[in-house]
PDB file of C-alpha atoms and ligand atoms in Angstrom:
ATOM      1  CA  MET A  19      64.228  77.569 -90.603  1.00 94.00           C
ATOM      2  CA  ARG A  20      61.763  80.363 -89.729  1.00 97.00           C
ATOM      3  CA  ILE A  21      61.228  83.463 -91.874  1.00 98.00           C
ATOM      4  CA  THR A  22      59.766  86.593 -90.353  1.00 98.00           C
ATOM      5  CA  PRO A  23      59.066  89.728 -92.540  1.00 98.00           C
ATOM      6  CA  LEU A  24      60.828  92.834 -91.234  1.00 98.00           C
ATOM      7  CA  HIS A  25      58.978  95.482 -93.227  1.00 97.00           C
ATOM      8  CA  PRO A  26      55.764  95.508 -95.274  1.00 97.00           C
ATOM      9  CA  ALA A  27      57.579  96.073 -98.601  1.00 97.00           C
ATOM     10  CA  LEU A  28      60.672  93.869 -98.242  1.00 98.00           C
ATOM     11  CA  GLY A  29      63.183  92.315 -95.892  1.00 98.00           C
ATOM     12  CA  ALA A  30      62.942  89.199 -93.775  1.00 98.00           C
ATOM     13  CA  GLU A  31      64.775  87.706 -90.817  1.00 98.00           C
ATOM     14  CA  VAL A  32      65.867  84.059 -91.227  1.00 98.00           C
ATOM     15  CA  ALA A  33      66.217  82.206 -87.990  1.00 98.00           C
ATOM     16  CA  GLY A  34      67.428  78.766 -87.218  1.00 97.00           C
ATOM     17  CA  ILE A  35      70.385  78.684 -89.621  1.00 97.00           C
ATOM     18  CA  ASP A  36      74.039  78.578 -88.671  1.00 98.00           C
ATOM     19  CA  LEU A  37      75.844  79.781 -91.844  1.00 98.00           C
ATOM     20  CA  GLY A  38      79.041  78.339 -90.574  1.00 98.00           C
ATOM     21  CA  GLN A  39      77.722  74.807 -91.080  1.00 97.00           C
ATOM     22  CA  PRO A  40      77.173  73.112 -94.436  1.00 96.00           C
ATOM     23  CA  ILE A  41      73.731  73.908 -95.972  1.00 97.00           C
ATOM     24  CA  ASP A  42      71.781  71.026 -97.612  1.00 97.00           C
ATOM     25  CA  ALA A  43      70.159  71.254-101.093  1.00 97.00           C
ATOM     26  CA  THR A  44      66.635  71.678 -99.818  1.00 97.00           C
ATOM     27  CA  THR A  45      67.583  74.587 -97.634  1.00 97.00           C
ATOM     28  CA  ARG A  46      69.629  76.184-100.436  1.00 97.00           C
ATOM     29  CA  GLN A  47      66.580  76.016-102.682  1.00 97.00           C
ATOM     30  CA  ALA A  48      64.324  77.477 -99.967  1.00 97.00           C
ATOM     31  CA  LEU A  49      66.761  80.282 -99.320  1.00 98.00           C
ATOM     32  CA  SER A  50      67.087  81.213-103.037  1.00 97.00           C
ATOM     33  CA  HIS A  51      63.258  81.464-103.175  1.00 98.00           C
ATOM     34  CA  ALA A  52      63.055  83.427 -99.993  1.00 98.00           C
ATOM     35  CA  LEU A  53      65.497  85.897-101.404  1.00 98.00           C
ATOM     36  CA  ALA A  54      63.477  86.236-104.619  1.00 98.00           C
ATOM     37  CA  ASP A  55      60.345  86.830-102.531  1.00 98.00           C
ATOM     38  CA  HIS A  56      61.606  89.103 -99.679  1.00 98.00           C
ATOM     39  CA  LEU A  57      64.543  90.769-101.515  1.00 98.00           C
ATOM     40  CA  ALA A  58      66.623  91.157 -98.367  1.00 98.00           C
ATOM     41  CA  LEU A  59      67.409  88.390 -95.859  1.00 98.00           C
ATOM     42  CA  VAL A  60      68.918  88.960 -92.476  1.00 98.00           C
ATOM     43  CA  PHE A  61      70.740  86.224 -90.498  1.00 98.00           C
ATOM     44  CA  ARG A  62      71.559  87.303 -86.904  1.00 98.00           C
ATOM     45  CA  ASP A  63      74.364  86.314 -84.610  1.00 98.00           C
ATOM     46  CA  GLN A  64      76.647  84.616 -87.080  1.00 98.00           C
ATOM     47  CA  ALA A  65      80.289  83.909 -86.325  1.00 98.00           C
ATOM     48  CA  LEU A  66      82.175  83.132 -89.602  1.00 98.00           C
ATOM     49  CA  THR A  67      85.630  82.749 -90.745  1.00 98.00           C
ATOM     50  CA  PRO A  68      86.383  84.104 -94.214  1.00 98.00           C
ATOM     51  CA  ALA A  69      86.241  80.491 -95.697  1.00 98.00           C
ATOM     52  CA  GLN A  70      82.962  79.668 -93.957  1.00 98.00           C
ATOM     53  CA  TYR A  71      81.492  83.053 -95.150  1.00 98.00           C
ATOM     54  CA  LEU A  72      82.490  82.214 -98.737  1.00 98.00           C
ATOM     55  CA  ALA A  73      80.893  78.758 -98.489  1.00 98.00           C
ATOM     56  CA  ALA A  74      77.663  80.221 -97.093  1.00 98.00           C
ATOM     57  CA  ALA A  75      77.521  82.957 -99.783  1.00 98.00           C
ATOM     58  CA  SER A  76      77.720  80.405-102.555  1.00 97.00           C
ATOM     59  CA  VAL A  77      74.169  79.339-101.615  1.00 97.00           C
ATOM     60  CA  PHE A  78      73.069  82.378-103.559  1.00 98.00           C
ATOM     61  CA  GLY A  79      75.431  82.013-106.502  1.00 97.00           C
ATOM     62  CA  PRO A  80      79.124  81.729-107.461  1.00 98.00           C
ATOM     63  CA  PRO A  81      81.179  84.425-105.650  1.00 98.00           C
ATOM     64  CA  MET A  82      82.657  86.813-108.217  1.00 97.00           C
ATOM     65  CA  GLU A  83      85.573  89.247-108.394  1.00 94.00           C
ATOM     66  CA  GLN A  84      85.048  92.787-107.087  1.00 93.00           C
ATOM     67  CA  HIS A  85      86.538  95.484-109.250  1.00 85.00           C
ATOM     68  CA  TYR A  86      88.032  97.803-106.674  1.00 83.00           C
ATOM     69  CA  SER A  87      90.575  95.185-105.850  1.00 85.00           C
ATOM     70  CA  GLN A  88      92.606  97.429-103.621  1.00 87.00           C
ATOM     71  CA  HIS A  89      89.907  96.872-101.040  1.00 90.00           C
ATOM     72  CA  ASN A  90      89.806  93.092-101.258  1.00 93.00           C
ATOM     73  CA  MET A  91      91.027  90.857 -98.376  1.00 96.00           C
ATOM     74  CA  PRO A  92      94.566  89.818 -99.344  1.00 94.00           C
ATOM     75  CA  GLU A  93      94.220  86.123 -98.478  1.00 96.00           C
ATOM     76  CA  PHE A  94      90.609  85.960 -99.620  1.00 97.00           C
ATOM     77  CA  PRO A  95      90.361  88.240-102.584  1.00 96.00           C
ATOM     78  CA  LEU A  96      86.629  87.289-103.215  1.00 97.00           C
ATOM     79  CA  ILE A  97      85.873  89.249-100.014  1.00 98.00           C
ATOM     80  CA  GLY A  98      85.878  92.964-100.171  1.00 96.00           C
ATOM     81  CA  LEU A  99      86.432  94.986 -97.031  1.00 95.00           C
ATOM     82  CA  ILE A 100      84.089  97.973 -96.544  1.00 95.00           C
ATOM     83  CA  TRP A 101      85.481 100.300 -94.058  1.00 91.00           C
ATOM     84  CA  HIS A 102      86.230 104.009 -94.108  1.00 87.00           C
ATOM     85  CA  GLN A 103      89.542 104.282 -92.447  1.00 78.00           C
ATOM     86  CA  ASN A 104      91.383 103.439 -95.621  1.00 75.00           C
ATOM     87  CA  GLY A 105      89.865 106.326 -97.605  1.00 78.00           C
ATOM     88  CA  GLN A 106      86.683 104.648 -98.980  1.00 83.00           C
ATOM     89  CA  GLN A 107      83.575 106.875 -98.813  1.00 86.00           C
ATOM     90  CA  PRO A 108      80.285 105.255 -97.795  1.00 89.00           C
ATOM     91  CA  ALA A 109      78.139 104.668-100.880  1.00 91.00           C
ATOM     92  CA  GLU A 110      75.337 107.018 -99.867  1.00 94.00           C
ATOM     93  CA  GLN A 111      73.682 107.256-103.374  1.00 96.00           C
ATOM     94  CA  TRP A 112      71.021 104.607-104.251  1.00 98.00           C
ATOM     95  CA  HIS A 113      72.544 102.049-106.555  1.00 97.00           C
ATOM     96  CA  THR A 114      72.715  98.325-107.323  1.00 97.00           C
ATOM     97  CA  ASP A 115      76.153  96.745-107.462  1.00 96.00           C
ATOM     98  CA  HIS A 116      78.598  96.122-110.414  1.00 95.00           C
ATOM     99  CA  THR A 117      76.338  96.977-113.345  1.00 96.00           C
ATOM    100  CA  ASN A 118      79.393  97.200-115.516  1.00 94.00           C
ATOM    101  CA  ARG A 119      79.501  93.371-115.698  1.00 95.00           C
ATOM    102  CA  GLU A 120      77.792  91.451-118.453  1.00 96.00           C
ATOM    103  CA  ARG A 121      76.449  89.139-115.717  1.00 97.00           C
ATOM    104  CA  PRO A 122      76.062  91.436-112.729  1.00 98.00           C
ATOM    105  CA  PRO A 123      75.589  90.102-109.173  1.00 98.00           C
ATOM    106  CA  ALA A 124      72.396  88.246-108.266  1.00 98.00           C
ATOM    107  CA  ALA A 125      73.106  89.270-104.675  1.00 98.00           C
ATOM    108  CA  THR A 126      75.359  91.385-102.569  1.00 98.00           C
ATOM    109  CA  ILE A 127      76.109  89.829 -99.155  1.00 98.00           C
ATOM    110  CA  LEU A 128      77.358  91.872 -96.157  1.00 98.00           C
ATOM    111  CA  TYR A 129      78.616  90.579 -92.826  1.00 98.00           C
ATOM    112  CA  GLY A 130      78.825  93.021 -89.954  1.00 98.00           C
ATOM    113  CA  VAL A 131      82.215  92.460 -88.357  1.00 98.00           C
ATOM    114  CA  GLU A 132      82.648  95.915 -86.499  1.00 97.00           C
ATOM    115  CA  ILE A 133      79.626  98.083 -86.076  1.00 97.00           C
ATOM    116  CA  PRO A 134      79.616 101.724 -84.816  1.00 96.00           C
ATOM    117  CA  SER A 135      77.565 102.502 -81.657  1.00 97.00           C
ATOM    118  CA  ALA A 136      74.995 104.547 -83.650  1.00 97.00           C
ATOM    119  CA  GLY A 137      74.235 105.149 -87.283  1.00 97.00           C
ATOM    120  CA  GLY A 138      75.957 103.564 -90.244  1.00 97.00           C
ATOM    121  CA  GLY A 139      72.920 101.578 -91.424  1.00 98.00           C
ATOM    122  CA  THR A 140      72.189 100.186 -94.892  1.00 98.00           C
ATOM    123  CA  SER A 141      68.897 100.980 -96.665  1.00 98.00           C
ATOM    124  CA  VAL A 142      67.378  98.575 -99.343  1.00 98.00           C
ATOM    125  CA  ALA A 143      64.656  99.687-101.717  1.00 98.00           C
ATOM    126  CA  ASN A 144      62.136  97.411-103.521  1.00 98.00           C
ATOM    127  CA  MET A 145      62.488  98.249-107.177  1.00 98.00           C
ATOM    128  CA  ARG A 146      59.719  95.790-108.051  1.00 98.00           C
ATOM    129  CA  ALA A 147      57.340  97.979-106.040  1.00 98.00           C
ATOM    130  CA  ALA A 148      59.000 101.107-107.582  1.00 98.00           C
ATOM    131  CA  TYR A 149      58.215  99.796-111.049  1.00 98.00           C
ATOM    132  CA  VAL A 150      54.579  99.000-110.221  1.00 98.00           C
ATOM    133  CA  ALA A 151      54.083 102.467-108.646  1.00 98.00           C
ATOM    134  CA  LEU A 152      55.262 104.364-111.860  1.00 98.00           C
ATOM    135  CA  PRO A 153      52.523 105.785-114.197  1.00 98.00           C
ATOM    136  CA  ASP A 154      51.637 103.367-117.115  1.00 98.00           C
ATOM    137  CA  ASP A 155      53.157 105.647-119.807  1.00 98.00           C
ATOM    138  CA  GLU A 156      56.525 105.987-117.917  1.00 97.00           C
ATOM    139  CA  ARG A 157      56.682 102.189-117.234  1.00 98.00           C
ATOM    140  CA  ARG A 158      56.258 101.544-121.069  1.00 98.00           C
ATOM    141  CA  ARG A 159      58.959 104.236-121.783  1.00 97.00           C
ATOM    142  CA  LEU A 160      61.365 102.699-119.335  1.00 98.00           C
ATOM    143  CA  GLU A 161      60.837  99.167-120.819  1.00 98.00           C
ATOM    144  CA  GLY A 162      62.287 100.502-124.101  1.00 98.00           C
ATOM    145  CA  LEU A 163      65.440 102.158-122.544  1.00 98.00           C
ATOM    146  CA  THR A 164      68.848 100.721-121.878  1.00 98.00           C
ATOM    147  CA  THR A 165      71.919 102.045-120.071  1.00 98.00           C
ATOM    148  CA  PHE A 166      75.486 101.721-120.929  1.00 97.00           C
ATOM    149  CA  ASN A 167      77.727 100.972-117.832  1.00 96.00           C
ATOM    150  CA  SER A 168      81.316 101.350-117.019  1.00 92.00           C
ATOM    151  CA  LEU A 169      83.547 101.893-113.970  1.00 85.00           C
ATOM    152  CA  GLU A 170      83.027 105.285-112.361  1.00 77.00           C
ATOM    153  CA  ARG A 171      85.299 107.863-113.913  1.00 70.00           C
ATOM    154  CA  GLY A 172      87.197 110.283-111.705  1.00 67.00           C
ATOM    155  CA  ARG A 173      88.107 107.728-109.045  1.00 70.00           C
ATOM    156  CA  ALA A 174      91.773 108.279-108.578  1.00 69.00           C
ATOM    157  CA  ASP A 175      92.431 105.072-106.678  1.00 76.00           C
ATOM    158  CA  THR A 176      91.121 102.736-109.428  1.00 78.00           C
ATOM    159  CA  ARG A 177      93.827 100.179-110.286  1.00 83.00           C
ATOM    160  CA  ARG A 178      94.839 100.041-113.944  1.00 83.00           C
ATOM    161  CA  GLU A 179      94.275  96.263-114.074  1.00 83.00           C
ATOM    162  CA  ASP A 180      90.752  96.738-112.911  1.00 79.00           C
ATOM    163  CA  GLN A 181      90.074  99.520-115.429  1.00 80.00           C
ATOM    164  CA  ASP A 182      91.407  97.330-118.158  1.00 80.00           C
ATOM    165  CA  LYS A 183      89.368  94.193-117.069  1.00 80.00           C
ATOM    166  CA  TYR A 184      86.004  95.976-116.179  1.00 78.00           C
ATOM    167  CA  GLY A 185      86.016  99.382-117.960  1.00 76.00           C
ATOM    168  CA  ALA A 186      84.450  98.305-121.249  1.00 83.00           C
ATOM    169  CA  PRO A 187      80.871  99.616-121.766  1.00 91.00           C
ATOM    170  CA  ILE A 188      78.067  97.012-120.942  1.00 95.00           C
ATOM    171  CA  GLU A 189      74.375  97.641-122.040  1.00 97.00           C
ATOM    172  CA  HIS A 190      71.482  96.624-119.661  1.00 98.00           C
ATOM    173  CA  PRO A 191      67.771  97.153-119.799  1.00 98.00           C
ATOM    174  CA  MET A 192      66.310  99.693-117.415  1.00 98.00           C
ATOM    175  CA  VAL A 193      63.548  97.256-116.601  1.00 98.00           C
ATOM    176  CA  ARG A 194      64.561  93.590-115.950  1.00 98.00           C
ATOM    177  CA  THR A 195      62.642  90.408-115.265  1.00 98.00           C
ATOM    178  CA  HIS A 196      63.641  88.503-112.210  1.00 98.00           C
ATOM    179  CA  PRO A 197      64.826  84.989-113.224  1.00 97.00           C
ATOM    180  CA  VAL A 198      63.332  83.260-110.133  1.00 97.00           C
ATOM    181  CA  HIS A 199      60.375  85.468-109.316  1.00 97.00           C
ATOM    182  CA  GLY A 200      59.232  86.286-112.843  1.00 98.00           C
ATOM    183  CA  SER A 201      58.354  89.884-111.952  1.00 98.00           C
ATOM    184  CA  ARG A 202      59.810  93.222-113.413  1.00 98.00           C
ATOM    185  CA  ALA A 203      61.953  95.767-111.545  1.00 98.00           C
ATOM    186  CA  VAL A 204      63.587  99.114-112.431  1.00 98.00           C
ATOM    187  CA  TYR A 205      67.262  98.507-112.961  1.00 98.00           C
ATOM    188  CA  PHE A 206      70.133 101.055-113.233  1.00 98.00           C
ATOM    189  CA  HIS A 207      73.184 102.491-111.460  1.00 97.00           C
ATOM    190  CA  ILE A 208      73.239 106.222-111.825  1.00 96.00           C
ATOM    191  CA  SER A 209      77.046 106.656-111.543  1.00 93.00           C
ATOM    192  CA  LYS A 210      78.027 103.504-113.478  1.00 94.00           C
ATOM    193  CA  ALA A 211      75.684 104.380-116.291  1.00 96.00           C
ATOM    194  CA  THR A 212      77.577 106.645-118.738  1.00 94.00           C
ATOM    195  CA  HIS A 213      74.285 107.351-120.553  1.00 97.00           C
ATOM    196  CA  ILE A 214      70.952 105.977-121.666  1.00 98.00           C
ATOM    197  CA  ALA A 215      70.986 104.798-125.265  1.00 98.00           C
ATOM    198  CA  GLY A 216      69.854 107.622-127.499  1.00 97.00           C
ATOM    199  CA  MET A 217      70.322 110.314-124.819  1.00 97.00           C
ATOM    200  CA  THR A 218      73.113 112.719-123.952  1.00 97.00           C
ATOM    201  CA  PRO A 219      75.023 111.993-120.687  1.00 96.00           C
ATOM    202  CA  GLU A 220      73.563 115.092-119.213  1.00 97.00           C
ATOM    203  CA  ALA A 221      69.951 114.339-120.130  1.00 98.00           C
ATOM    204  CA  SER A 222      70.469 110.612-118.995  1.00 98.00           C
ATOM    205  CA  GLN A 223      71.760 111.785-115.562  1.00 97.00           C
ATOM    206  CA  ALA A 224      69.038 114.280-115.115  1.00 98.00           C
ATOM    207  CA  TYR A 225      66.351 111.681-115.956  1.00 98.00           C
ATOM    208  CA  MET A 226      67.889 109.026-113.654  1.00 98.00           C
ATOM    209  CA  SER A 227      68.199 111.487-110.726  1.00 98.00           C
ATOM    210  CA  ASP A 228      64.551 112.620-111.236  1.00 98.00           C
ATOM    211  CA  LEU A 229      63.357 108.978-111.356  1.00 98.00           C
ATOM    212  CA  LEU A 230      65.277 108.189-108.139  1.00 98.00           C
ATOM    213  CA  GLU A 231      63.745 111.163-106.327  1.00 98.00           C
ATOM    214  CA  ARG A 232      60.236 110.056-107.357  1.00 98.00           C
ATOM    215  CA  MET A 233      60.698 106.336-106.727  1.00 98.00           C
ATOM    216  CA  MET A 234      62.384 106.296-103.344  1.00 98.00           C
ATOM    217  CA  ARG A 235      59.391 106.689-101.020  1.00 97.00           C
ATOM    218  CA  PRO A 236      59.786 105.440 -97.478  1.00 97.00           C
ATOM    219  CA  GLU A 237      57.011 102.807 -98.082  1.00 98.00           C
ATOM    220  CA  ILE A 238      59.386 100.839-100.345  1.00 98.00           C
ATOM    221  CA  VAL A 239      62.529 101.104 -98.173  1.00 98.00           C
ATOM    222  CA  TYR A 240      63.813  98.675 -95.491  1.00 98.00           C
ATOM    223  CA  HIS A 241      66.392 100.264 -93.229  1.00 98.00           C
ATOM    224  CA  HIS A 242      68.967  97.751 -91.702  1.00 98.00           C
ATOM    225  CA  ALA A 243      70.397  98.909 -88.374  1.00 98.00           C
ATOM    226  CA  TRP A 244      73.522  96.746 -88.026  1.00 98.00           C
ATOM    227  CA  ARG A 245      74.292  94.438 -85.080  1.00 98.00           C
ATOM    228  CA  LYS A 246      77.668  92.694 -84.966  1.00 98.00           C
ATOM    229  CA  GLY A 247      77.306  89.200 -86.448  1.00 98.00           C
ATOM    230  CA  ASP A 248      74.483  90.212 -88.800  1.00 98.00           C
ATOM    231  CA  VAL A 249      74.624  88.716 -92.424  1.00 98.00           C
ATOM    232  CA  LEU A 250      72.513  90.840 -94.865  1.00 98.00           C
ATOM    233  CA  VAL A 251      71.787  89.356 -98.289  1.00 98.00           C
ATOM    234  CA  ILE A 252      70.370  91.813-100.787  1.00 98.00           C
ATOM    235  CA  ASP A 253      68.870  90.713-104.118  1.00 98.00           C
ATOM    236  CA  ASP A 254      70.549  93.015-106.638  1.00 98.00           C
ATOM    237  CA  ARG A 255      68.167  91.944-109.423  1.00 98.00           C
ATOM    238  CA  ALA A 256      65.211  93.900-107.921  1.00 98.00           C
ATOM    239  CA  THR A 257      66.530  96.327-105.335  1.00 98.00           C
ATOM    240  CA  MET A 258      68.774  99.337-104.910  1.00 98.00           C
ATOM    241  CA  HIS A 259      70.676  99.942-101.729  1.00 98.00           C
ATOM    242  CA  ARG A 260      72.644 102.675-100.004  1.00 98.00           C
ATOM    243  CA  ALA A 261      74.948 103.163 -97.022  1.00 97.00           C
ATOM    244  CA  HIS A 262      74.403 105.859 -94.386  1.00 97.00           C
ATOM    245  CA  GLY A 263      77.436 107.823 -93.353  1.00 94.00           C
ATOM    246  CA  ASP A 264      75.721 109.179 -90.177  1.00 95.00           C
ATOM    247  CA  TYR A 265      78.100 107.626 -87.689  1.00 95.00           C
ATOM    248  CA  ASP A 266      81.120 108.889 -85.689  1.00 93.00           C
ATOM    249  CA  ARG A 267      84.115 108.396 -88.130  1.00 90.00           C
ATOM    250  CA  ARG A 268      86.308 107.816 -85.095  1.00 91.00           C
ATOM    251  CA  GLU A 269      84.489 104.537 -84.514  1.00 94.00           C
ATOM    252  CA  ARG A 270      85.109 101.502 -86.706  1.00 94.00           C
ATOM    253  CA  ARG A 271      82.469 100.176 -89.198  1.00 95.00           C
ATOM    254  CA  VAL A 272      83.767  97.004 -90.944  1.00 96.00           C
ATOM    255  CA  LEU A 273      81.648  94.969 -93.277  1.00 97.00           C
ATOM    256  CA  TRP A 274      82.863  92.034 -95.353  1.00 98.00           C
ATOM    257  CA  ARG A 275      81.218  92.031 -98.769  1.00 98.00           C
ATOM    258  CA  ILE A 276      80.809  89.129-101.154  1.00 98.00           C
ATOM    259  CA  ILE A 277      78.961  89.400-104.477  1.00 98.00           C
ATOM    260  CA  VAL A 278      77.605  86.439-106.274  1.00 98.00           C
ATOM    261  CA  GLU A 279      77.200  86.173-110.082  1.00 98.00           C
ATOM    262  CA  GLY A 280      73.677  86.311-111.624  1.00 98.00           C
ATOM    263  CA  ASP A 281      72.214  86.103-115.065  1.00 97.00           C
ATOM    264  CA  ARG A 282      72.450  88.677-117.815  1.00 98.00           C
ATOM    265  CA  PRO A 283      69.659  91.136-117.207  1.00 98.00           C
ATOM    266  CA  ARG A 284      66.823  90.806-119.740  1.00 98.00           C
ATOM    267  CA  LEU A 285      63.265  92.008-120.068  1.00 98.00           C
ATOM    268  CA  ALA A 286      60.935  89.241-120.733  1.00 94.00           C
TER     269      ALA A 286
HETATM  270 FE1  FE2 B 330      76.726  98.768-103.098  1.00 71.27          FE
END
């Protein structure tokens, strides 16, 4: 296994691993630490069946249910299909996944199955670096704040069963300590957070969007330009990510998504 950094702030390519084969305990451990260190791992030229993909993803944690179940693969419901010909919009706003869960994902894993000829990349930002770059007084302020998280309102296609299972408000700290790495990172999802504790929804949204604007400098962002067969593993505990809708919508862009369960976010 060889690990080569892809960007000064985060992201590394992992070579010498076929994710279609069983992965031994030593390699699993090394990959889990590599993810905590580099925050985004890229495996090129993979050829995986859904079952092989699920087995590989479990290196990073137990695959968990995704709450917009209408987009899950019928025979493999732990794999979500990301494609835009079925009415989904690319998630172009910075976010981390499924913050409305008590134990949100440790990682989001994406497999490039069909890739448009240009555009349609995925950007990942290092929220550990974003935290360090904030002024001292704002870092202290953020450490005292929590968000309440729920499924996005106003999405007409949300199934009633998903709303019932995953709609209850869940509180998370806005700064969390990484369970493997021990460092702190800024943590929130602007459209899943209904509000910040003690603030109105309007003031909460205004503060989060101002924070995003100040934090997301190019120095802390790795942009992944997809190739067919790429597997991109994103550490959701210390990053935010976004899709880019800058591709020809007549072309197909199909990613298979797995999320794996992590710990309950806490600030240590
Ligand atoms: Fe996402």
